[in-house]
GROMACS .gro file of N, CA and C in nm:
model
  381
    1UNK      N    1  -1.394  -8.448 -28.105
    1UNK     CA    2  -1.312  -8.357 -28.025
    1UNK      C    3  -1.171  -8.351 -28.083
    2UNK      N    4  -1.130  -8.233 -28.124
    2UNK     CA    5  -0.997  -8.216 -28.180
    2UNK      C    6  -0.900  -8.180 -28.067
    3UNK      N    7  -0.792  -8.252 -28.057
    3UNK     CA    8  -0.689  -8.218 -27.960
    3UNK      C    9  -0.570  -8.156 -28.034
    4UNK      N   10  -0.521  -8.047 -27.978
    4UNK     CA   11  -0.412  -7.973 -28.040
    4UNK      C   12  -0.291  -7.973 -27.948
    5UNK      N   13  -0.173  -7.993 -28.005
    5UNK     CA   14  -0.050  -7.995 -27.927
    5UNK      C   15   0.052  -7.904 -27.995
    6UNK      N   16   0.095  -7.802 -27.921
    6UNK     CA   17   0.197  -7.712 -27.973
    6UNK      C   18   0.337  -7.760 -27.935
    7UNK      N   19   0.433  -7.725 -28.018
    7UNK     CA   20   0.573  -7.755 -27.988
    7UNK      C   21   0.660  -7.652 -28.060
    8UNK      N   22   0.789  -7.649 -28.022
    8UNK     CA   23   0.883  -7.562 -28.090
    8UNK      C   24   0.921  -7.436 -28.014
    9UNK      N   25   0.859  -7.413 -27.900
    9UNK     CA   26   0.894  -7.295 -27.823
    9UNK      C   27   1.032  -7.309 -27.759
   10UNK      N   28   1.080  -7.201 -27.700
   10UNK     CA   29   1.210  -7.205 -27.635
   10UNK      C   30   1.262  -7.066 -27.607
   11UNK      N   31   1.390  -7.061 -27.574
   11UNK     CA   32   1.458  -6.936 -27.544
   11UNK      C   33   1.546  -6.898 -27.663
   12UNK      N   34   1.534  -6.774 -27.708
   12UNK     CA   35   1.610  -6.727 -27.823
   12UNK      C   36   1.649  -6.582 -27.800
   13UNK      N   37   1.760  -6.542 -27.857
   13UNK     CA   38   1.803  -6.402 -27.847
   13UNK      C   39   1.724  -6.316 -27.945
   14UNK      N   40   1.713  -6.190 -27.913
   14UNK     CA   41   1.647  -6.095 -28.003
   14UNK      C   42   1.711  -6.101 -28.141
   15UNK      N   43   1.627  -6.099 -28.243
   15UNK     CA   44   1.673  -6.112 -28.380
   15UNK      C   45   1.674  -6.255 -28.431
   16UNK      N   46   1.657  -6.349 -28.341
   16UNK     CA   47   1.658  -6.490 -28.378
   16UNK      C   48   1.525  -6.539 -28.432
   17UNK      N   49   1.518  -6.669 -28.457
   17UNK     CA   50   1.399  -6.730 -28.517
   17UNK      C   51   1.358  -6.855 -28.441
   18UNK      N   52   1.231  -6.883 -28.447
   18UNK     CA   53   1.174  -7.008 -28.396
   18UNK      C   54   1.063  -7.051 -28.491
   19UNK      N   55   1.039  -7.181 -28.494
   19UNK     CA   56   0.927  -7.234 -28.572
   19UNK      C   57   0.837  -7.314 -28.480
   20UNK      N   58   0.717  -7.267 -28.461
   20UNK     CA   59   0.621  -7.338 -28.379
   20UNK      C   60   0.539  -7.433 -28.466
   21UNK      N   61   0.502  -7.547 -28.408
   21UNK     CA   62   0.417  -7.643 -28.476
   21UNK      C   63   0.293  -7.669 -28.393
   22UNK      N   64   0.183  -7.693 -28.460
   22UNK     CA   65   0.058  -7.731 -28.396
   22UNK      C   66   0.011  -7.859 -28.463
   23UNK      N   67   0.006  -7.967 -28.386
   23UNK     CA   68  -0.036  -8.096 -28.439
   23UNK      C   69  -0.176  -8.128 -28.389
   24UNK      N   70  -0.261  -8.175 -28.480
   24UNK     CA   71  -0.399  -8.209 -28.445
   24UNK      C   72  -0.417  -8.359 -28.440
   25UNK      N   73  -0.512  -8.399 -28.356
   25UNK     CA   74  -0.535  -8.543 -28.335
   25UNK      C   75  -0.623  -8.606 -28.440
   26UNK      N   76  -0.696  -8.523 -28.516
   26UNK     CA   77  -0.793  -8.578 -28.607
   26UNK      C   78  -0.778  -8.525 -28.749
   27UNK      N   79  -0.817  -8.608 -28.843
   27UNK     CA   80  -0.810  -8.573 -28.984
   27UNK      C   81  -0.899  -8.454 -29.017
   28UNK      N   82  -1.009  -8.437 -28.942
   28UNK     CA   83  -1.104  -8.329 -28.969
   28UNK      C   84  -1.040  -8.193 -28.947
   29UNK      N   85  -0.924  -8.190 -28.885
   29UNK     CA   86  -0.849  -8.065 -28.866
   29UNK      C   87  -0.828  -7.993 -28.998
   30UNK      N   88  -0.817  -8.068 -29.106
   30UNK     CA   89  -0.787  -8.008 -29.236
   30UNK      C   90  -0.901  -7.922 -29.287
   31UNK      N   91  -1.020  -7.931 -29.225
   31UNK     CA   92  -1.133  -7.849 -29.266
   31UNK      C   93  -1.162  -7.738 -29.166
   32UNK      N   94  -1.068  -7.711 -29.079
   32UNK     CA   95  -1.083  -7.603 -28.981
   32UNK      C   96  -0.987  -7.489 -29.010
   33UNK      N   97  -1.036  -7.367 -28.993
   33UNK     CA   98  -0.943  -7.254 -28.987
   33UNK      C   99  -0.867  -7.264 -28.855
   34UNK      N  100  -0.744  -7.222 -28.856
   34UNK     CA  101  -0.659  -7.232 -28.737
   34UNK      C  102  -0.596  -7.096 -28.707
   35UNK      N  103  -0.583  -7.068 -28.581
   35UNK     CA  104  -0.520  -6.943 -28.540
   35UNK      C  105  -0.410  -6.966 -28.440
   36UNK      N  106  -0.318  -6.873 -28.434
   36UNK     CA  107  -0.217  -6.867 -28.328
   36UNK      C  108  -0.246  -6.743 -28.243
   37UNK      N  109  -0.242  -6.763 -28.114
   37UNK     CA  110  -0.261  -6.655 -28.018
   37UNK      C  111  -0.145  -6.659 -27.919
   38UNK      N  112  -0.129  -6.552 -27.843
   38UNK     CA  113  -0.025  -6.551 -27.740
   38UNK      C  114  -0.075  -6.477 -27.618
   39UNK      N  115  -0.016  -6.513 -27.505
   39UNK     CA  116  -0.053  -6.448 -27.380
   39UNK      C  117   0.071  -6.427 -27.295
   40UNK      N  118   0.099  -6.301 -27.269
   40UNK     CA  119   0.210  -6.264 -27.183
   40UNK      C  120   0.160  -6.252 -27.039
   41UNK      N  121   0.248  -6.264 -26.941
   41UNK     CA  122   0.206  -6.254 -26.801
   41UNK      C  123   0.132  -6.123 -26.772
   42UNK      N  124   0.017  -6.135 -26.710
   42UNK     CA  125  -0.060  -6.017 -26.673
   42UNK      C  126  -0.139  -5.953 -26.787
   43UNK      N  127  -0.134  -6.016 -26.904
   43UNK     CA  128  -0.205  -5.960 -27.018
   43UNK      C  129  -0.309  -6.057 -27.071
   44UNK      N  130  -0.402  -6.005 -27.150
   44UNK     CA  131  -0.502  -6.090 -27.211
   44UNK      C  132  -0.443  -6.166 -27.330
   45UNK      N  133  -0.507  -6.276 -27.362
   45UNK     CA  134  -0.466  -6.352 -27.480
   45UNK      C  135  -0.495  -6.268 -27.603
   46UNK      N  136  -0.397  -6.263 -27.695
   46UNK     CA  137  -0.413  -6.178 -27.812
   46UNK      C  138  -0.387  -6.255 -27.940
   47UNK      N  139  -0.452  -6.211 -28.044
   47UNK     CA  140  -0.440  -6.270 -28.177
   47UNK      C  141  -0.301  -6.247 -28.234
   48UNK      N  142  -0.249  -6.349 -28.302
   48UNK     CA  143  -0.120  -6.337 -28.371
   48UNK      C  144  -0.137  -6.359 -28.522
   49UNK      N  145  -0.195  -6.472 -28.559
   49UNK     CA  146  -0.208  -6.505 -28.701
   49UNK      C  147  -0.317  -6.609 -28.718
   50UNK      N  148  -0.375  -6.616 -28.839
   50UNK     CA  149  -0.475  -6.715 -28.869
   50UNK      C  150  -0.462  -6.759 -29.013
   51UNK      N  151  -0.504  -6.882 -29.040
   51UNK     CA  152  -0.498  -6.936 -29.175
   51UNK      C  153  -0.627  -7.012 -29.203
   52UNK      N  154  -0.676  -6.998 -29.326
   52UNK     CA  155  -0.802  -7.062 -29.364
   52UNK      C  156  -0.783  -7.212 -29.383
   53UNK      N  157  -0.894  -7.277 -29.399
   53UNK     CA  158  -0.903  -7.422 -29.418
   53UNK      C  159  -0.803  -7.469 -29.524
   54UNK      N  160  -0.808  -7.409 -29.642
   54UNK     CA  161  -0.724  -7.454 -29.753
   54UNK      C  162  -0.588  -7.387 -29.758
   55UNK      N  163  -0.567  -7.289 -29.668
   55UNK     CA  164  -0.438  -7.221 -29.666
   55UNK      C  165  -0.430  -7.100 -29.758
   56UNK      N  166  -0.540  -7.068 -29.827
   56UNK     CA  167  -0.535  -6.958 -29.924
   56UNK      C  168  -0.544  -6.820 -29.860
   57UNK      N  169  -0.606  -6.815 -29.743
   57UNK     CA  170  -0.620  -6.687 -29.673
   57UNK      C  171  -0.541  -6.688 -29.544
   58UNK      N  172  -0.466  -6.581 -29.523
   58UNK     CA  173  -0.395  -6.562 -29.396
   58UNK      C  174  -0.418  -6.419 -29.348
   59UNK      N  175  -0.401  -6.401 -29.219
   59UNK     CA  176  -0.418  -6.269 -29.160
   59UNK      C  177  -0.325  -6.259 -29.041
   60UNK      N  178  -0.268  -6.141 -29.018
   60UNK     CA  179  -0.169  -6.124 -28.913
   60UNK      C  180  -0.198  -6.000 -28.830
   61UNK      N  181  -0.162  -6.009 -28.705
   61UNK     CA  182  -0.164  -5.891 -28.619
   61UNK      C  183  -0.054  -5.796 -28.669
   62UNK      N  184  -0.080  -5.668 -28.660
   62UNK     CA  185   0.010  -5.570 -28.722
   62UNK      C  186   0.155  -5.582 -28.675
   63UNK      N  187   0.176  -5.608 -28.547
   63UNK     CA  188   0.313  -5.606 -28.494
   63UNK      C  189   0.397  -5.726 -28.541
   64UNK      N  190   0.333  -5.830 -28.594
   64UNK     CA  191   0.409  -5.947 -28.641
   64UNK      C  192   0.408  -5.957 -28.793
   65UNK      N  193   0.326  -5.878 -28.859
   65UNK     CA  194   0.317  -5.882 -29.005
   65UNK      C  195   0.453  -5.852 -29.066
   66UNK      N  196   0.497  -5.942 -29.154
   66UNK     CA  197   0.628  -5.927 -29.216
   66UNK      C  198   0.739  -6.000 -29.143
   67UNK      N  199   0.713  -6.040 -29.019
   67UNK     CA  200   0.812  -6.116 -28.941
   67UNK      C  201   0.769  -6.261 -28.921
   68UNK      N  202   0.640  -6.283 -28.905
   68UNK     CA  203   0.586  -6.416 -28.880
   68UNK      C  204   0.514  -6.466 -29.005
   69UNK      N  205   0.519  -6.598 -29.026
   69UNK     CA  206   0.448  -6.660 -29.137
   69UNK      C  207   0.374  -6.783 -29.087
   70UNK      N  208   0.244  -6.787 -29.113
   70UNK     CA  209   0.163  -6.903 -29.077
   70UNK      C  210   0.145  -6.989 -29.202
   71UNK      N  211   0.152  -7.120 -29.184
   71UNK     CA  212   0.133  -7.213 -29.296
   71UNK      C  213   0.073  -7.341 -29.241
   72UNK      N  214   0.028  -7.428 -29.332
   72UNK     CA  215  -0.031  -7.553 -29.287
   72UNK      C  216  -0.001  -7.663 -29.387
   73UNK      N  217   0.002  -7.786 -29.335
   73UNK     CA  218   0.017  -7.906 -29.415
   73UNK      C  219  -0.098  -7.998 -29.374
   74UNK      N  220  -0.206  -7.994 -29.449
   74UNK     CA  221  -0.324  -8.071 -29.411
   74UNK      C  222  -0.301  -8.221 -29.419
   75UNK      N  223  -0.210  -8.263 -29.504
   75UNK     CA  224  -0.180  -8.407 -29.513
   75UNK      C  225  -0.119  -8.458 -29.383
   76UNK      N  226  -0.051  -8.369 -29.311
   76UNK     CA  227   0.012  -8.406 -29.184
   76UNK      C  228  -0.068  -8.356 -29.064
   77UNK      N  229  -0.182  -8.292 -29.088
   77UNK     CA  230  -0.262  -8.235 -28.979
   77UNK      C  231  -0.179  -8.140 -28.894
   78UNK      N  232  -0.102  -8.052 -28.959
   78UNK     CA  233  -0.016  -7.961 -28.885
   78UNK      C  234  -0.029  -7.819 -28.937
   79UNK      N  235  -0.013  -7.725 -28.846
   79UNK     CA  236  -0.004  -7.583 -28.878
   79UNK      C  237   0.124  -7.530 -28.814
   80UNK      N  238   0.190  -7.440 -28.884
   80UNK     CA  239   0.319  -7.389 -28.839
   80UNK      C  240   0.314  -7.237 -28.824
   81UNK      N  241   0.400  -7.188 -28.737
   81UNK     CA  242   0.420  -7.044 -28.725
   81UNK      C  243   0.570  -7.019 -28.726
   82UNK      N  244   0.619  -6.969 -28.838
   82UNK     CA  245   0.760  -6.933 -28.850
   82UNK      C  246   0.776  -6.791 -28.799
   83UNK      N  247   0.862  -6.776 -28.699
   83UNK     CA  248   0.880  -6.645 -28.634
   83UNK      C  249   1.024  -6.600 -28.654
   84UNK      N  250   1.041  -6.493 -28.727
   84UNK     CA  251   1.173  -6.436 -28.755
   84UNK      C  252   1.186  -6.298 -28.689
   85UNK      N  253   1.310  -6.251 -28.680
   85UNK     CA  254   1.337  -6.119 -28.623
   85UNK      C  255   1.264  -6.100 -28.490
   86UNK      N  256   1.276  -6.198 -28.404
   86UNK     CA  257   1.204  -6.195 -28.278
   86UNK      C  258   1.250  -6.081 -28.188
   87UNK      N  259   1.155  -6.029 -28.114
   87UNK     CA  260   1.179  -5.916 -28.023
   87UNK      C  261   1.142  -5.958 -27.880
   88UNK      N  262   1.199  -5.894 -27.781
   88UNK     CA  263   1.162  -5.928 -27.642
   88UNK      C  264   1.012  -5.918 -27.617
   89UNK      N  265   0.945  -5.827 -27.684
   89UNK     CA  266   0.800  -5.813 -27.666
   89UNK      C  267   0.720  -5.927 -27.726
   90UNK      N  268   0.785  -6.016 -27.798
   90UNK     CA  269   0.718  -6.136 -27.848
   90UNK      C  270   0.712  -6.246 -27.742
   91UNK      N  271   0.778  -6.225 -27.630
   91UNK     CA  272   0.778  -6.324 -27.522
   91UNK      C  273   0.637  -6.347 -27.470
   92UNK      N  274   0.596  -6.474 -27.471
   92UNK     CA  275   0.460  -6.511 -27.428
   92UNK      C  276   0.445  -6.662 -27.439
   93UNK      N  277   0.334  -6.711 -27.387
   93UNK     CA  278   0.292  -6.848 -27.417
   93UNK      C  279   0.209  -6.841 -27.546
   94UNK      N  280   0.245  -6.925 -27.642
   94UNK     CA  281   0.178  -6.926 -27.771
   94UNK      C  282   0.084  -7.046 -27.779
   95UNK      N  283  -0.039  -7.019 -27.822
   95UNK     CA  284  -0.142  -7.120 -27.833
   95UNK      C  285  -0.191  -7.132 -27.976
   96UNK      N  286  -0.218  -7.254 -28.020
   96UNK     CA  287  -0.290  -7.270 -28.145
   96UNK      C  288  -0.434  -7.307 -28.112
   97UNK      N  289  -0.522  -7.273 -28.204
   97UNK     CA  290  -0.665  -7.295 -28.183
   97UNK      C  291  -0.730  -7.326 -28.317
   98UNK      N  292  -0.836  -7.405 -28.312
   98UNK     CA  293  -0.911  -7.442 -28.432
   98UNK      C  294  -1.057  -7.404 -28.415
   99UNK      N  295  -1.116  -7.358 -28.524
   99UNK     CA  296  -1.257  -7.319 -28.519
   99UNK      C  297  -1.340  -7.411 -28.606
  100UNK      N  298  -1.464  -7.433 -28.566
  100UNK     CA  299  -1.559  -7.510 -28.645
  100UNK      C  300  -1.640  -7.421 -28.738
  101UNK      N  301  -1.622  -7.293 -28.726
  101UNK     CA  302  -1.703  -7.197 -28.802
  101UNK      C  303  -1.646  -7.174 -28.941
  102UNK      N  304  -1.733  -7.125 -29.029
  102UNK     CA  305  -1.688  -7.073 -29.156
  102UNK      C  306  -1.661  -7.177 -29.262
  103UNK      N  307  -1.623  -7.129 -29.379
  103UNK     CA  308  -1.598  -7.215 -29.492
  103UNK      C  309  -1.453  -7.215 -29.534
  104UNK      N  310  -1.432  -7.244 -29.661
  104UNK     CA  311  -1.298  -7.268 -29.713
  104UNK      C  312  -1.204  -7.149 -29.695
  105UNK      N  313  -1.256  -7.027 -29.709
  105UNK     CA  314  -1.170  -6.909 -29.702
  105UNK      C  315  -1.180  -6.836 -29.567
  106UNK      N  316  -1.248  -6.896 -29.474
  106UNK     CA  317  -1.274  -6.831 -29.346
  106UNK      C  318  -1.150  -6.820 -29.260
  107UNK      N  319  -1.130  -6.703 -29.200
  107UNK     CA  320  -1.028  -6.683 -29.098
  107UNK      C  321  -1.091  -6.605 -28.984
  108UNK      N  322  -1.029  -6.611 -28.867
  108UNK     CA  323  -1.088  -6.545 -28.750
  108UNK      C  324  -0.978  -6.489 -28.662
  109UNK      N  325  -1.004  -6.372 -28.601
  109UNK     CA  326  -0.906  -6.304 -28.517
  109UNK      C  327  -0.946  -6.299 -28.371
  110UNK      N  328  -1.066  -6.349 -28.338
  110UNK     CA  329  -1.118  -6.331 -28.203
  110UNK      C  330  -1.114  -6.462 -28.126
  111UNK      N  331  -1.072  -6.453 -27.999
  111UNK     CA  332  -1.060  -6.572 -27.915
  111UNK      C  333  -1.189  -6.653 -27.913
  112UNK      N  334  -1.302  -6.585 -27.900
  112UNK     CA  335  -1.430  -6.655 -27.886
  112UNK      C  336  -1.476  -6.722 -28.015
  113UNK      N  337  -1.410  -6.697 -28.126
  113UNK     CA  338  -1.444  -6.763 -28.252
  113UNK      C  339  -1.390  -6.906 -28.258
  114UNK      N  340  -1.301  -6.940 -28.164
  114UNK     CA  341  -1.233  -7.070 -28.169
  114UNK      C  342  -1.289  -7.167 -28.067
  115UNK      N  343  -1.294  -7.296 -28.108
  115UNK     CA  344  -1.358  -7.397 -28.027
  115UNK      C  345  -1.261  -7.492 -27.958
  116UNK      N  346  -1.143  -7.510 -28.015
  116UNK     CA  347  -1.046  -7.603 -27.959
  116UNK      C  348  -0.913  -7.530 -27.940
  117UNK      N  349  -0.849  -7.560 -27.828
  117UNK     CA  350  -0.723  -7.494 -27.793
  117UNK      C  351  -0.619  -7.595 -27.748
  118UNK      N  352  -0.495  -7.565 -27.780
  118UNK     CA  353  -0.385  -7.644 -27.726
  118UNK      C  354  -0.345  -7.592 -27.589
  119UNK      N  355  -0.244  -7.656 -27.531
  119UNK     CA  356  -0.200  -7.620 -27.397
  119UNK      C  357  -0.097  -7.507 -27.397
  120UNK      N  358  -0.041  -7.478 -27.511
  120UNK     CA  359   0.052  -7.367 -27.522
  120UNK      C  360   0.198  -7.408 -27.516
  121UNK      N  361   0.283  -7.325 -27.574
  121UNK     CA  362   0.427  -7.345 -27.570
  121UNK      C  363   0.493  -7.210 -27.541
  122UNK      N  364   0.590  -7.212 -27.449
  122UNK     CA  365   0.653  -7.087 -27.405
  122UNK      C  366   0.758  -7.040 -27.506
  123UNK      N  367   0.750  -6.913 -27.541
  123UNK     CA  368   0.852  -6.848 -27.623
  123UNK      C  369   0.911  -6.734 -27.541
  124UNK      N  370   1.041  -6.736 -27.522
  124UNK     CA  371   1.109  -6.632 -27.447
  124UNK      C  372   1.219  -6.572 -27.534
  125UNK      N  373   1.214  -6.441 -27.552
  125UNK     CA  374   1.311  -6.371 -27.634
  125UNK      C  375   1.392  -6.279 -27.543
  126UNK      N  376   1.521  -6.304 -27.537
  126UNK     CA  377   1.608  -6.223 -27.450
  126UNK      C  378   1.667  -6.107 -27.529
  127UNK      N  379   1.690  -5.998 -27.458
  127UNK     CA  380   1.744  -5.879 -27.525
  127UNK      C  381   1.896  -5.878 -27.525
   0.00000   0.00000   0.00000
């Protein structure tokens, strides 16, 4: 059972930056694709970014492409989401998730593709 813990959320003004971290409890995390999702009040959880097992493949939701960067350090069992040029519409609880599916280059954009989830970290962007 992989346990995931997000950190790095907070309150920031529009145009600012935050770096989210996702720490995993187990070494096997390094062989999982990982995704970041977010959920705003009253809305469904939505895909933000994903990174493959080895870090060679990444994929982003259109509205964050060019502003957010996902990366990972498998030696530290961590995945990061660098968020720049933040907008008020980025306000949400951000979750990291790990999947058991796929191989080295696998990435996934769908909530149901993921097997383990963290508890989330709040990101609030003020205008």
